[in-house]
């Protein structure tokens, strides 16, 4: 598992760097309005990337922990080509509907390009999810990194050449996705080319995976909609320029989650191989390590905010919202690394779906009131944090009930650090804010040091034990 984590982290650190170059580099060349349209395309692309019908999530749930060579490749080949056709037809319909309903020609063009990107991206995820589930992590990480590298190179070749029109920048993104699809087909060619199974078997497999993954899809889509709904409210009530400026803050905070998600991808197949008693031990050991690490990273967010505001003065008003967005990644990391993975590993996908749907409904109500009744950007962004905290608490409560664990005072201490960070980063200058967060973390570590040390010792013991004997799986 450690080799898988290392390879995926290496690839995703490259993706992290490429995304950071795009997020921070483009505002140096584009106006807030131009950057806002680029962010609108990214938002559309993000949403359409979830039009998977649950198939890819079903593959993860049903095949996680198996070896790639054990798969029924003729069946997977048939499923891939059927899936490509289904995704193409679905996005063709979405594009046609949006062309008819779009308020202007530019937005219609942006949506059409987003649909083209989805046709290239979603079938690829069927291949990459298969690679992830069968522990071929290096191949998955390489494909993702290559896509981002091509997008960065082409995008900056255009802007450095004087291009400011948004459409060529979208075409650069499409080129990256097309190249990544070709690379995925080459890497997973045994699941694409060769003898096919019957169309009936392929369709049954497609439907079976979709049925198995529907709950996880709805849960993941709901989680994505929490920040996306808030961003849509901002774009609808304010302007594309304001939307672009605030989106810069959203995406800056989201950079950290790329590394977090990369680890979560490796963790899930491993969890599926553990029996229930060991799942509980891993949870008790891992939670204090994860939360202590994520909270400590908040200390570095203060100078990052100051640096970003200095480098991008035109976006300074939007970058203030980093004070409210950085704490989101603390609880989102908890959700992705342990909460969501544990509920999926124990096959509580419906509970995960219900919790995330509660979050979507809550953020919709809060964001509508904040945007249209109170016209407060601050409250719109705070609603994202409130709902993320709510989702994390609901999911953790479910996991604790399953394992028979009680809540500890450490959870309140974690919330205290987050509250100090939000207040000081919003109201104070960087140096006083840094001092306040450092003091809060010192107080927190007086409570967290013992659970953290115990967790580290337990994880080391588990690693030694698993290297000494094979792990007996539950997957299948």
GROMACS .gro file of C-alpha atoms in nm, residues 72-85 126 190-206:
model
   32
   72UNK     CA    1  -1.317  -1.042  -1.748
   73UNK     CA    2  -1.164  -0.818  -2.014
   74UNK     CA    3  -1.402  -0.905  -2.303
   75UNK     CA    4  -1.687  -0.800  -2.076
   76UNK     CA    5  -1.506  -0.478  -1.978
   77UNK     CA    6  -1.436  -0.399  -2.345
   78UNK     CA    7  -1.803  -0.428  -2.435
   79UNK     CA    8  -1.898  -0.218  -2.134
   80UNK     CA    9  -1.649   0.054  -2.231
   81UNK     CA   10  -1.785   0.098  -2.585
   82UNK     CA   11  -2.146   0.092  -2.467
   83UNK     CA   12  -2.060   0.345  -2.199
   84UNK     CA   13  -1.890   0.575  -2.451
   85UNK     CA   14  -2.209   0.574  -2.658
  126UNK     CA   15  -1.414   0.398  -1.635
  190UNK     CA   16  -0.680  -0.497  -2.270
  191UNK     CA   17  -1.006  -0.339  -2.143
  192UNK     CA   18  -1.068  -0.158  -2.476
  193UNK     CA   19  -0.936  -0.356  -2.774
  194UNK     CA   20  -0.987  -0.722  -2.856
  195UNK     CA   21  -1.261  -0.980  -2.852
  196UNK     CA   22  -1.591  -0.849  -2.719
  197UNK     CA   23  -1.853  -1.013  -2.505
  198UNK     CA   24  -2.214  -1.011  -2.622
  199UNK     CA   25  -2.397  -0.679  -2.615
  200UNK     CA   26  -2.649  -0.830  -2.373
  201UNK     CA   27  -2.376  -0.923  -2.121
  202UNK     CA   28  -2.208  -0.585  -2.167
  203UNK     CA   29  -2.532  -0.399  -2.108
  204UNK     CA   30  -2.611  -0.613  -1.802
  205UNK     CA   31  -2.265  -0.532  -1.661
  206UNK     CA   32  -2.313  -0.162  -1.734
   0.00000   0.00000   0.00000
